[in-house]
PDB file of C-alpha atoms in Angstrom:
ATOM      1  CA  UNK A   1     140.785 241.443 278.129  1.00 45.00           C
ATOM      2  CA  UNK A   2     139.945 239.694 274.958  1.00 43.00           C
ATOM      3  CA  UNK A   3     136.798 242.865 274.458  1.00 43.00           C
ATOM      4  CA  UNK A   4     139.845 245.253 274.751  1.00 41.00           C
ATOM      5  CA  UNK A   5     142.231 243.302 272.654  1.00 41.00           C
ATOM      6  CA  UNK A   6     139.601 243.222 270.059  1.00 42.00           C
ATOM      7  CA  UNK A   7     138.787 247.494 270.178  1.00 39.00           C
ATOM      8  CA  UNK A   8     142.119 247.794 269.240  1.00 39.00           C
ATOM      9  CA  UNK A   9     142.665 245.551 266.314  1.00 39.00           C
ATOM     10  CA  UNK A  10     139.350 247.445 265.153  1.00 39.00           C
ATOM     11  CA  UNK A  11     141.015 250.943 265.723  1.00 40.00           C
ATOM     12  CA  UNK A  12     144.338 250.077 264.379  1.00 41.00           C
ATOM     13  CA  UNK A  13     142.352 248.382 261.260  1.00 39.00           C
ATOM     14  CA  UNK A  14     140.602 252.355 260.676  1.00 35.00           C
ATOM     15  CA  UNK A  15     143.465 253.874 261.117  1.00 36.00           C
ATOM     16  CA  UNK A  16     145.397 251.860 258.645  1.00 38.00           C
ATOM     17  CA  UNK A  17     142.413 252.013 256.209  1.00 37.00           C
ATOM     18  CA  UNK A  18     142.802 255.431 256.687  1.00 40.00           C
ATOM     19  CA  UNK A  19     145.864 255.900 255.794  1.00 39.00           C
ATOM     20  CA  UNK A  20     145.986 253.559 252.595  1.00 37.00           C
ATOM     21  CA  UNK A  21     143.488 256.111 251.045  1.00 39.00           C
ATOM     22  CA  UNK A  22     145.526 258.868 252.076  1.00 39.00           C
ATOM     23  CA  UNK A  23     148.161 257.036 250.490  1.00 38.00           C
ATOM     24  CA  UNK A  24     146.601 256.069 247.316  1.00 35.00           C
ATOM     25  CA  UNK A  25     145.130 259.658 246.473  1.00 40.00           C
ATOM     26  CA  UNK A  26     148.675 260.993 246.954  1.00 40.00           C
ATOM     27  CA  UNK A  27     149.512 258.415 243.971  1.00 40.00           C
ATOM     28  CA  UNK A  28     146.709 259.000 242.312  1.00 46.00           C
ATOM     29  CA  UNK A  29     148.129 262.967 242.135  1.00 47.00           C
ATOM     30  CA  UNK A  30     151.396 261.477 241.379  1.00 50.00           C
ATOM     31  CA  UNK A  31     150.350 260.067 238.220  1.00 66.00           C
ATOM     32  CA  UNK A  32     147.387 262.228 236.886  1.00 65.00           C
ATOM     33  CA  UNK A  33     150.245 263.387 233.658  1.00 75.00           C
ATOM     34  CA  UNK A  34     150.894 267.182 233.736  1.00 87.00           C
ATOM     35  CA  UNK A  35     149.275 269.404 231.103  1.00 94.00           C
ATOM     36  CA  UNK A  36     151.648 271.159 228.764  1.00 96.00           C
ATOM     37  CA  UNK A  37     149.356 272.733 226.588  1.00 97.00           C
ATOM     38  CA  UNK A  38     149.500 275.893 228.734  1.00 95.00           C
ATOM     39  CA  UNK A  39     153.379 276.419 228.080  1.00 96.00           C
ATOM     40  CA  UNK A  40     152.908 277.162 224.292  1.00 97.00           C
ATOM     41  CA  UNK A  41     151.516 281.121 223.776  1.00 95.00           C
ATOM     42  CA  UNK A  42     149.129 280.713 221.075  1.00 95.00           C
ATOM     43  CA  UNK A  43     147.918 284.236 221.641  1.00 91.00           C
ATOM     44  CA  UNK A  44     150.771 285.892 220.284  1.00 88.00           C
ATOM     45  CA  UNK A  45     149.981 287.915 217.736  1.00 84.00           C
ATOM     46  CA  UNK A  46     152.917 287.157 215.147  1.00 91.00           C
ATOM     47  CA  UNK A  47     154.346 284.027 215.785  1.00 94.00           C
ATOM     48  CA  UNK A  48     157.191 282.888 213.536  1.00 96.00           C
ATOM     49  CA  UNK A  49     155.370 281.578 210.017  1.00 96.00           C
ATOM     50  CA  UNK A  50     156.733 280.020 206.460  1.00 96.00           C
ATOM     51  CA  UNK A  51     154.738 280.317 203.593  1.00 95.00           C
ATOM     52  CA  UNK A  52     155.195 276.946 201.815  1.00 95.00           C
ATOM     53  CA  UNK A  53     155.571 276.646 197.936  1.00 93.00           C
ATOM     54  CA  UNK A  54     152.880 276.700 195.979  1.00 92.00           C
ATOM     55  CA  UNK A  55     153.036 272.538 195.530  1.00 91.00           C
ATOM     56  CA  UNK A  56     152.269 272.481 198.853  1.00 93.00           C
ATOM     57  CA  UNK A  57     149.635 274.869 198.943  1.00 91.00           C
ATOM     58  CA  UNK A  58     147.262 272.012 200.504  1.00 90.00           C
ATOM     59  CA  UNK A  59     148.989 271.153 203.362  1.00 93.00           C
ATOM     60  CA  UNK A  60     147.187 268.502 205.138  1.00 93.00           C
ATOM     61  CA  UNK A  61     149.257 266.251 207.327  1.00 97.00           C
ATOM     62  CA  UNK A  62     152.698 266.511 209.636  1.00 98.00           C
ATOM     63  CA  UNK A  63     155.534 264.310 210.654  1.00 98.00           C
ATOM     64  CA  UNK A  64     158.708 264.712 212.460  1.00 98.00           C
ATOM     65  CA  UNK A  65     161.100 261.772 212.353  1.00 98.00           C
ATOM     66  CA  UNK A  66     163.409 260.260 214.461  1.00 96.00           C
ATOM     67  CA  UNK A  67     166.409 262.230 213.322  1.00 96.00           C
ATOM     68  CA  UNK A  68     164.420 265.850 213.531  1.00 97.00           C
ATOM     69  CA  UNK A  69     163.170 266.238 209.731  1.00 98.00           C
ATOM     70  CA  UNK A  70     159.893 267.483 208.828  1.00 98.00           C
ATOM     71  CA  UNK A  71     157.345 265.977 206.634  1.00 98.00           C
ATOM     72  CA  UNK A  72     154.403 267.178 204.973  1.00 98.00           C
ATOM     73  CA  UNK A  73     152.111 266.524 202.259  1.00 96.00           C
ATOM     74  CA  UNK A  74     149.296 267.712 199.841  1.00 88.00           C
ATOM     75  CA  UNK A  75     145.547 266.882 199.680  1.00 90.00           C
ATOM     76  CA  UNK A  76     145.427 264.845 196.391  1.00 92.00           C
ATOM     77  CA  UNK A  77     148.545 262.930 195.181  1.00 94.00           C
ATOM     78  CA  UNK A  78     150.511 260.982 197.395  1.00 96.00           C
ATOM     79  CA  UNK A  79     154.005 263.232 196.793  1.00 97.00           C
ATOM     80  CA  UNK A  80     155.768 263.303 200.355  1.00 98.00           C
ATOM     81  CA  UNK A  81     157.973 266.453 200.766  1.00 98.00           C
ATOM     82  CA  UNK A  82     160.525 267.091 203.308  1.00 98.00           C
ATOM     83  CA  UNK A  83     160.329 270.786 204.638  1.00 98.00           C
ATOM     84  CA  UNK A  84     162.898 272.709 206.038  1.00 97.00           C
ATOM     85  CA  UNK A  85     160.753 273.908 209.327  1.00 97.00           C
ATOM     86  CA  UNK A  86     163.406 276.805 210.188  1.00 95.00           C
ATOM     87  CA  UNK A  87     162.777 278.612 206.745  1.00 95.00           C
ATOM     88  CA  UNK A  88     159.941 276.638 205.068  1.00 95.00           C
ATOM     89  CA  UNK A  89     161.424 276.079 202.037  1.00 96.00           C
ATOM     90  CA  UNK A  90     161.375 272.340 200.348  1.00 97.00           C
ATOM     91  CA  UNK A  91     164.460 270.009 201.183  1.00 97.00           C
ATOM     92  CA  UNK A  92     163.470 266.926 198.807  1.00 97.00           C
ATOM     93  CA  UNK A  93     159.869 265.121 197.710  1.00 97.00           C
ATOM     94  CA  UNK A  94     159.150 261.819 195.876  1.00 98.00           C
ATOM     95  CA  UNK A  95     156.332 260.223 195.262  1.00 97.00           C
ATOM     96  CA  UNK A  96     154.624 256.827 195.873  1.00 98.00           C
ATOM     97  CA  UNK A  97     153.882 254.401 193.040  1.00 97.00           C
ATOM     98  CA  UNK A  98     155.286 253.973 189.330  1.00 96.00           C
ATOM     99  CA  UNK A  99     152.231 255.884 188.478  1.00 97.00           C
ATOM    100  CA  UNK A 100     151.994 258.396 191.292  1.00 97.00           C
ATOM    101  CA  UNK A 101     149.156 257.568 193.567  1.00 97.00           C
ATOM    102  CA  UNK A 102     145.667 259.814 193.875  1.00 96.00           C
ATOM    103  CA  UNK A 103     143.259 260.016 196.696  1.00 95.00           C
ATOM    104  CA  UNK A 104     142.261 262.034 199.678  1.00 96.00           C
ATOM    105  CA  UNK A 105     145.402 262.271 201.634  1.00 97.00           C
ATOM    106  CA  UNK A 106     145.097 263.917 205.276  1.00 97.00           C
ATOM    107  CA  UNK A 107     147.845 262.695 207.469  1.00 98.00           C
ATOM    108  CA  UNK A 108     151.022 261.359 207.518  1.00 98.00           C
ATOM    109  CA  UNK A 109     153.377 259.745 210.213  1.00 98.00           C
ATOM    110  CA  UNK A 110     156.404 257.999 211.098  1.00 98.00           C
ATOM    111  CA  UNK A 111     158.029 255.243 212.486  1.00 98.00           C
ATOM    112  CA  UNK A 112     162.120 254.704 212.377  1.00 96.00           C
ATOM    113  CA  UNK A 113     162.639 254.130 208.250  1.00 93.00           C
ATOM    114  CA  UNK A 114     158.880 253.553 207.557  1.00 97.00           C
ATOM    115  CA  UNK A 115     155.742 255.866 206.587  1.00 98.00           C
ATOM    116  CA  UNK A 116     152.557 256.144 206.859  1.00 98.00           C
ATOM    117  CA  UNK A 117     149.673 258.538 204.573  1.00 98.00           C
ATOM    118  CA  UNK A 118     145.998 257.729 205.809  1.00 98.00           C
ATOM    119  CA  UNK A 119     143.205 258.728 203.275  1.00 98.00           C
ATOM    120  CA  UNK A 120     139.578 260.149 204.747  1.00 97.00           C
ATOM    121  CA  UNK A 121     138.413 256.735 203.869  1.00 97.00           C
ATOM    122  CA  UNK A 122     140.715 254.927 206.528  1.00 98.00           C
ATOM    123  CA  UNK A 123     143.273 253.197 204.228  1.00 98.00           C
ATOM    124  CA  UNK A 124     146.823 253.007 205.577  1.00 98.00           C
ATOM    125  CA  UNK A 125     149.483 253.412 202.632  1.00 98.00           C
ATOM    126  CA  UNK A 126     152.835 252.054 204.271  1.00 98.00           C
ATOM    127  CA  UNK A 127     156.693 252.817 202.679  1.00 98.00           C
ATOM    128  CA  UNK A 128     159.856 253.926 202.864  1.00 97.00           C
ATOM    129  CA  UNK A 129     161.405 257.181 202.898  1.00 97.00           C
ATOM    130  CA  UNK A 130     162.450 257.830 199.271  1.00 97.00           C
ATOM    131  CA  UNK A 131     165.152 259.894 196.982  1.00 97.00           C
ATOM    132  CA  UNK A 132     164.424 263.035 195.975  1.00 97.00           C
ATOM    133  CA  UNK A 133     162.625 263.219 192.910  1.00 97.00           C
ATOM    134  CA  UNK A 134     162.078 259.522 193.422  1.00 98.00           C
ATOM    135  CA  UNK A 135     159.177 257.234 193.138  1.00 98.00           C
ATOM    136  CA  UNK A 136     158.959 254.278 196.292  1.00 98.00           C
ATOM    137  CA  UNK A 137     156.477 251.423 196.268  1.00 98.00           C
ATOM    138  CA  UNK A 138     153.899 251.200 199.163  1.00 98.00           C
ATOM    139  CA  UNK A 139     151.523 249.234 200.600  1.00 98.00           C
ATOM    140  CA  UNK A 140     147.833 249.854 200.643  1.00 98.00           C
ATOM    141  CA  UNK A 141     146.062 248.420 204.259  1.00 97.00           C
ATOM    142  CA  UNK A 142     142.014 248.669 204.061  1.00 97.00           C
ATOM    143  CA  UNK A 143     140.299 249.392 207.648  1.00 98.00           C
ATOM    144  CA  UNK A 144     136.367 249.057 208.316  1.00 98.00           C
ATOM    145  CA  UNK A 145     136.427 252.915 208.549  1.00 98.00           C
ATOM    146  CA  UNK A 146     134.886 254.888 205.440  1.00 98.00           C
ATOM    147  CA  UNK A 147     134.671 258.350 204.362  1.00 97.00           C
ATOM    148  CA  UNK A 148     131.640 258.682 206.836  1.00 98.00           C
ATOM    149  CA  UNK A 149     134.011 258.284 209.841  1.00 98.00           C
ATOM    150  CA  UNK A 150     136.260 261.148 207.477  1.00 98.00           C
ATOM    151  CA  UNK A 151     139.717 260.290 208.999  1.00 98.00           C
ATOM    152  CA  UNK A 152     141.840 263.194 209.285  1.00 97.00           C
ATOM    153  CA  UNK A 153     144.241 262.911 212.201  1.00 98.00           C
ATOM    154  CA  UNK A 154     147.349 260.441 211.947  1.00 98.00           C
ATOM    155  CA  UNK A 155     150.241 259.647 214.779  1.00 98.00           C
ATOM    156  CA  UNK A 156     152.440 256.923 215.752  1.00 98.00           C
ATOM    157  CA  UNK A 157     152.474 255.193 219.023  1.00 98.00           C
ATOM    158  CA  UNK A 158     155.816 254.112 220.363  1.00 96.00           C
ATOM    159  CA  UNK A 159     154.716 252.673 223.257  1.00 96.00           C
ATOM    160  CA  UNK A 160     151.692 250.725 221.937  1.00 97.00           C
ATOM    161  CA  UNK A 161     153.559 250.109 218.313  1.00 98.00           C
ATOM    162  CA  UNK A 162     150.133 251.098 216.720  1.00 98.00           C
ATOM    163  CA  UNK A 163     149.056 254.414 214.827  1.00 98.00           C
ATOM    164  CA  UNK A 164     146.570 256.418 215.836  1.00 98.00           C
ATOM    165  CA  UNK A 165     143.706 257.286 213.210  1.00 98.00           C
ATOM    166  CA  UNK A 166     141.527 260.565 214.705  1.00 98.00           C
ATOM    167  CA  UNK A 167     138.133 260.625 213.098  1.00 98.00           C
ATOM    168  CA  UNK A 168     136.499 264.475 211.949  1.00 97.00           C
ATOM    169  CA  UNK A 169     132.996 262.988 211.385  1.00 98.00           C
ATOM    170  CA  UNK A 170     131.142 259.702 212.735  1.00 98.00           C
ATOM    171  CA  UNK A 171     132.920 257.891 215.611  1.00 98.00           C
ATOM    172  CA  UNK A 172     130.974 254.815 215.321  1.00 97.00           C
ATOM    173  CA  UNK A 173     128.338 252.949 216.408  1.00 95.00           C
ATOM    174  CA  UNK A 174     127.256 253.630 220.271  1.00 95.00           C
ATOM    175  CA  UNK A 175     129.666 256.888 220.199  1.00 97.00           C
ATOM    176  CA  UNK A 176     127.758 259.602 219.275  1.00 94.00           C
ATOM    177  CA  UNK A 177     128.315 261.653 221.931  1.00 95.00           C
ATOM    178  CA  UNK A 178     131.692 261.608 221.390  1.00 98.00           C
ATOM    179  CA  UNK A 179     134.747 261.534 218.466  1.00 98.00           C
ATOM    180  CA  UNK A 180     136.801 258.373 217.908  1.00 98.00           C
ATOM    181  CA  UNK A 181     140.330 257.713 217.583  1.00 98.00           C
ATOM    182  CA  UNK A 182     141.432 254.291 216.568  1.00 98.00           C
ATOM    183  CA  UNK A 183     144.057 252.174 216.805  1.00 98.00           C
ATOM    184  CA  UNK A 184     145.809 250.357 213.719  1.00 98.00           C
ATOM    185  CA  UNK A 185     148.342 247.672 214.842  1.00 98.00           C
ATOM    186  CA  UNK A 186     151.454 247.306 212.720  1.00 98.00           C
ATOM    187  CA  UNK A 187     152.129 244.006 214.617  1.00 97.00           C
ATOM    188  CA  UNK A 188     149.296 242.448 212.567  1.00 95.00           C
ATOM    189  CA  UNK A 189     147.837 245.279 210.618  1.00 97.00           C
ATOM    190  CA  UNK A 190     144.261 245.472 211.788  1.00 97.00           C
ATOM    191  CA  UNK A 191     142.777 248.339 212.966  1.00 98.00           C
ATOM    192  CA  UNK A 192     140.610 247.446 216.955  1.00 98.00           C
ATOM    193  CA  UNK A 193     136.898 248.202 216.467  1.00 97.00           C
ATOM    194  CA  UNK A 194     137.066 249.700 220.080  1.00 98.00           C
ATOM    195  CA  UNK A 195     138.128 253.291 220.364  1.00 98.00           C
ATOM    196  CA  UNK A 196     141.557 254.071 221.946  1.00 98.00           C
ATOM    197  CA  UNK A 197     140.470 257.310 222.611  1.00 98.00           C
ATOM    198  CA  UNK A 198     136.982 258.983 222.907  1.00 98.00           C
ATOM    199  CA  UNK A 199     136.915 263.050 222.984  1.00 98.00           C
ATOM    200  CA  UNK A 200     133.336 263.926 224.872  1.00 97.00           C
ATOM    201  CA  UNK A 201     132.162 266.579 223.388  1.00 97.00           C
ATOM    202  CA  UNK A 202     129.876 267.252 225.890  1.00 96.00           C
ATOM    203  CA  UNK A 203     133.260 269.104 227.502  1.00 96.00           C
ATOM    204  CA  UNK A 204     135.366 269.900 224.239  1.00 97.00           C
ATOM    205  CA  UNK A 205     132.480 271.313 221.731  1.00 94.00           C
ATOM    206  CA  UNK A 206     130.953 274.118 224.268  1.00 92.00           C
ATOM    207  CA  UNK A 207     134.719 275.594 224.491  1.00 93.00           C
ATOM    208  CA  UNK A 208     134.979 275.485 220.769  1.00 96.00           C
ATOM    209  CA  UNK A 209     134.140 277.949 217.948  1.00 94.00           C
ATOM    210  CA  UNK A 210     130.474 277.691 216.935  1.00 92.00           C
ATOM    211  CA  UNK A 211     130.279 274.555 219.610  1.00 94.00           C
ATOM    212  CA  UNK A 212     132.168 272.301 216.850  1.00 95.00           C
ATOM    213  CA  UNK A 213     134.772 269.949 217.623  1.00 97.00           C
ATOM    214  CA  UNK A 214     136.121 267.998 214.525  1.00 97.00           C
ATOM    215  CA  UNK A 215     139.807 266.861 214.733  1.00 97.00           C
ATOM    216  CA  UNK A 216     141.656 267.453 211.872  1.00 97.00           C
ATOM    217  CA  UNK A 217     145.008 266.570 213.442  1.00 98.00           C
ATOM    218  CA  UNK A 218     146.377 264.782 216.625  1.00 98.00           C
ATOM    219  CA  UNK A 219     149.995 264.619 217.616  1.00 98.00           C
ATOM    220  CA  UNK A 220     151.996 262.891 220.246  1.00 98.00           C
ATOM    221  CA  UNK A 221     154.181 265.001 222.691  1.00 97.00           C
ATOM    222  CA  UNK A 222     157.360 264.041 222.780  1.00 96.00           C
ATOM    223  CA  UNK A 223     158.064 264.825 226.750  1.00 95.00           C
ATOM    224  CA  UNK A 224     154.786 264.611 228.314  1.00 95.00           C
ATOM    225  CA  UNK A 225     153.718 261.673 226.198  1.00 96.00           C
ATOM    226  CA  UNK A 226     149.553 263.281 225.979  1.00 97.00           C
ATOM    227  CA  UNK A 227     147.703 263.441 222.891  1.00 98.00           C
ATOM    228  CA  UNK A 228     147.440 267.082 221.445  1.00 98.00           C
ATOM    229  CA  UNK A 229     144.504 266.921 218.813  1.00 98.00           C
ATOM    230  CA  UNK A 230     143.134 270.068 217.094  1.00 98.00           C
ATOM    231  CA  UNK A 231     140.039 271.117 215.153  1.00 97.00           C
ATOM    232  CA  UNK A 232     140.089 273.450 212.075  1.00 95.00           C
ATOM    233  CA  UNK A 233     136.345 274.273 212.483  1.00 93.00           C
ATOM    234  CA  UNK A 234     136.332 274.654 216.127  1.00 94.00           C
ATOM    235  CA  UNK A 235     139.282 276.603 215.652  1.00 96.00           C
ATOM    236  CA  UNK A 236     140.689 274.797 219.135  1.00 97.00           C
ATOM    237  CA  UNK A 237     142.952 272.762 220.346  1.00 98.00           C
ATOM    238  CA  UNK A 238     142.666 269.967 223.520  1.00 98.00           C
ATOM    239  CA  UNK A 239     145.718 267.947 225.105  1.00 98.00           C
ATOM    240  CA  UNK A 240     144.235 264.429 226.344  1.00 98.00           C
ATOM    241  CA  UNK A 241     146.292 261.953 228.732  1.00 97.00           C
ATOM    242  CA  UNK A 242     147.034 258.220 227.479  1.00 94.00           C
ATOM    243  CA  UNK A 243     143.499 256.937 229.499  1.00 93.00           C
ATOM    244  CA  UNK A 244     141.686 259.544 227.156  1.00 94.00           C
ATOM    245  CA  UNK A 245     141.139 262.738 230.333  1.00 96.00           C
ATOM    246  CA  UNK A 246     140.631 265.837 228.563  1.00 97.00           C
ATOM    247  CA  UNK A 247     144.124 267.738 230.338  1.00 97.00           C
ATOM    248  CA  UNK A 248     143.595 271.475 228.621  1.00 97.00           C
ATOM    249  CA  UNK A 249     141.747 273.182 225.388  1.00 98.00           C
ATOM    250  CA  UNK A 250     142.983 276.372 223.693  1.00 97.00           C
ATOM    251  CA  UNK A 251     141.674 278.505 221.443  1.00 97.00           C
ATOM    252  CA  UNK A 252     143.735 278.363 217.649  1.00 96.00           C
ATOM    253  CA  UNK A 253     143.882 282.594 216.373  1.00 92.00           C
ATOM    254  CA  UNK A 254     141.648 282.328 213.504  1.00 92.00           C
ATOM    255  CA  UNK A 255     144.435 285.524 211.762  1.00 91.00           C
ATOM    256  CA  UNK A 256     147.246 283.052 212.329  1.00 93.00           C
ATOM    257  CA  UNK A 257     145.382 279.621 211.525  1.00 94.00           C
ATOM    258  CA  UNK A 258     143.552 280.395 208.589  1.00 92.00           C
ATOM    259  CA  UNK A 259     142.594 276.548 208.040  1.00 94.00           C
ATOM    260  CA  UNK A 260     145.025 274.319 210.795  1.00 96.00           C
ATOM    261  CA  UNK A 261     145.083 270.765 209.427  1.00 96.00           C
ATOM    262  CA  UNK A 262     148.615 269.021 210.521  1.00 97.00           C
ATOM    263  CA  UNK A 263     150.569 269.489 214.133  1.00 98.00           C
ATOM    264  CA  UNK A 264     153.629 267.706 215.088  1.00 98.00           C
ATOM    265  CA  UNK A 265     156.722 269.080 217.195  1.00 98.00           C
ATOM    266  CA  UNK A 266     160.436 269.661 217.003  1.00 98.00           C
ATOM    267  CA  UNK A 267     163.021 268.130 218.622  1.00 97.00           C
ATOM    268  CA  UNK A 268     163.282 271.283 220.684  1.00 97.00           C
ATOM    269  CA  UNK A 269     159.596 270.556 221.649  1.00 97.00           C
ATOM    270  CA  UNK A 270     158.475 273.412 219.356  1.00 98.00           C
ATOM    271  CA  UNK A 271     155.050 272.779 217.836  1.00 98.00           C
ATOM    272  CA  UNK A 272     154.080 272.966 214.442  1.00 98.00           C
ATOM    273  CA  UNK A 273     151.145 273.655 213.144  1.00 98.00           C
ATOM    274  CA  UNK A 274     150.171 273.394 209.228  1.00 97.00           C
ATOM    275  CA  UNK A 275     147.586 275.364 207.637  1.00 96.00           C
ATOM    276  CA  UNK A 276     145.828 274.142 204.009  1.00 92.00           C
ATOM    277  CA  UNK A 277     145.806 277.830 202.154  1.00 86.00           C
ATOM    278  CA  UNK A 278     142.042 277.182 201.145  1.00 79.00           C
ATOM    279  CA  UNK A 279     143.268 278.354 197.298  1.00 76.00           C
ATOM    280  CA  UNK A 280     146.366 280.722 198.706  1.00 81.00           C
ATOM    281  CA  UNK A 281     149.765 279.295 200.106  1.00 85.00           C
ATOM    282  CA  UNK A 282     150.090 276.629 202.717  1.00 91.00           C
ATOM    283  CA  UNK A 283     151.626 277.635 206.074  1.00 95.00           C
ATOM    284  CA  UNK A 284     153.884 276.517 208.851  1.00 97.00           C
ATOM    285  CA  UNK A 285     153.929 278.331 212.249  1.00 97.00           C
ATOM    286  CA  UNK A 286     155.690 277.831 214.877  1.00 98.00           C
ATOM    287  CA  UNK A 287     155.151 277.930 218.494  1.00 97.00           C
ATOM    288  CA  UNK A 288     157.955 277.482 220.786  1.00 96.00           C
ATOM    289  CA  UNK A 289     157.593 276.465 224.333  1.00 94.00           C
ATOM    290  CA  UNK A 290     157.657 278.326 226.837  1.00 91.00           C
ATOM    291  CA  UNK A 291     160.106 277.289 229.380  1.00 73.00           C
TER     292      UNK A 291
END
C-alpha cells in the first residue's frame, strides 16, 4: 500500500511539474513586449517632410515634451529651438549661457520643466526651458565617456529616472562585440560604468547598410515602452525591449533620410525622424502609425 501510495505522489509530482512549465512559458509569451516597429511604413515613397530653416540646417538631436512640443537643435552652439512638427517652421529658440555655449551637440531630451543637450564627449548640460530669444543658465555634468565612445543618441527614462546616452563608436572595455548605451542618473548625477543596453552586432550590423551599425539616435516609445535606436551609416533602424532583445530592424530610404540623426514621436505616436542636411537644409519627416 505504502509502494502504491508512493507511485502516485511521484506521478502527481510530474504532472504538476509539468504543468508549471506549461504555465510559465505561457507567461513567458505574455510578457516578451510586442514589436511596433512594423506598424510605421518606412517604405513609402513620399512621406510627409519639412524642410527646416536654414539655422537649423544641422539638425542633430529630438525631443518631445510632456505637453506635445518639439525640440531640436544644431551641431555647434547650444541654441535650443522649438519646431512646429505639423509645418516645420520655428516656434521660439534661446540659447544657453550669457555667452552662448559651443561644442559638439548631438542630442537633446526632456524631462517635465528640465533639459538635457549631451556633447560626443559625454557631458550632460542640464536647464530649463527658456523665452524666446532668451539666454538660460545650465549646468555642465562630466561622465567617464570621451569622444572615443562618440555619444550621439540621448532619451529620458521615466521609469528608471535616468537618461539614456547611446554610443556611435567604442562601447567600452570588454564590449566590443557590441554598442553601449549608458545610463546617467539624475538622482545623483553619475553615469553606471555597466551598460543598460548592449546592441550585438553580430545580429544588427549584417542587416545593415555596408554591415555598419552606429546609433546616431535612440528614442523611447511612448505606448510600447521599447527602445527605437537608429543608425545614419547603416541607414537602419532596430526596436529593442527594456532587457536589451533586439524586437525588429528596418531599413531607413536612403532618398528620404539623406543623413537621419534625431527620432522622437508625437503624442499621436507619429515618429519623427531628423535629418542633418550635410551643407543643404535640415529635415523633419514624419511617419505616422499605422493603425
Amino acid at each position: 500500500m505504502k509502494k502504491l501510495i508512493m507511485v502516485l505522489f511521484l506521478a502527481a509530482s510530474v504532472l504538476h511539474a509539468g504543468d508549471s512549465g506549461k504555465q510559465s512559458k505561457g507567461q513567458n509569451k505574455k510578457t516578451q513586449p510586442t514589436s511596433w516597429l512594423g506598424r510605421y511604413n518606412l517604405r513609402k515613397a513620399h512621406p510627409k517632410q519639412f524642410r527646416l530653416p536654414k539655422r537649423l540646417s544641422e539638425a542633430s538631436g529630438l525631443a518631445m515634451s510632456d505637453d506635445g512640443r518639439l525640440f531640436s537643435h544644431n551641431d555647434e552652439l547650444g541654441v535650443v529651438y522649438q519646431v512646429d512638427y505639423t509645418t516645420g517652421k520655428i516656434v521660439k529658440q534661446f540659447s544657453l549661457g550669457t555667452i552662448t555655449l559651443r561644442g559638439d551637440f548631438e542630442d537633446i531630451a526632456i524631462k517635465g520643466e528640465m533639459m538635457y543637450l549631451v556633447s560626443s564627449n559625454g557631458t550632460v548640460y542640464e536647464f530649463r526651458d527658456g523665452k524666446d530669444g532668451g539666454r538660460v543658465p545650465y549646468e555642465a555634468r562630466k561622465t567617464f565617456l570621451t569622444t572615443k565612445n562618440d555619444v550621439e543618441g540621448l532619451v529620458y527614462d521615466r521609469e528608471s529616472d535616468c537618461l539614456l546616452l547611446a554610443c556611435k563608436d567604442d562601447p567600452g572595455k570588454g564590449y566590443s562585440n557590441f554598442k553601449a548605451v549608458y545610463a546617467f542618473s539624475l538622482k545623483d548625477h553619475t553615469l553606471n560604468r555597466t551598460p543598460r543596453l548592449l546592441i550585438p552586432l553580430e545580429v544588427v550590423a549584417k542587416k545593415a547598410f555596408k554591415g555598419e551599425f552606429n546609433p546616431s539616435g535612440i528614442a523611447k516609445h511612448p505606448k510600447s515602452g521599447t527602445y527605437f535606436i537608429i543608425s545614419s551609416n547603416g541607414r537602419s533602424i532596430i526596436e529593442m525591449s527594456a532587457n536589451g532583445t533586439v524586437l525588429a530592424q528596418e531599413d531607413i530610404p536612403n532618398k528620404v533620410n539623406k543623413q537621419p540623426e534625431g527620432i522622437t514621436f508625437a503624442p499621436d505616436l507619429t515618429m519623427i525622424i531628423c535629418d542633418d542636411g550635410q551643407g543643404g537644409a535640415g529635415m523633419i519627416t514624419l511617419y505616422p502609425l499605422n493603425h
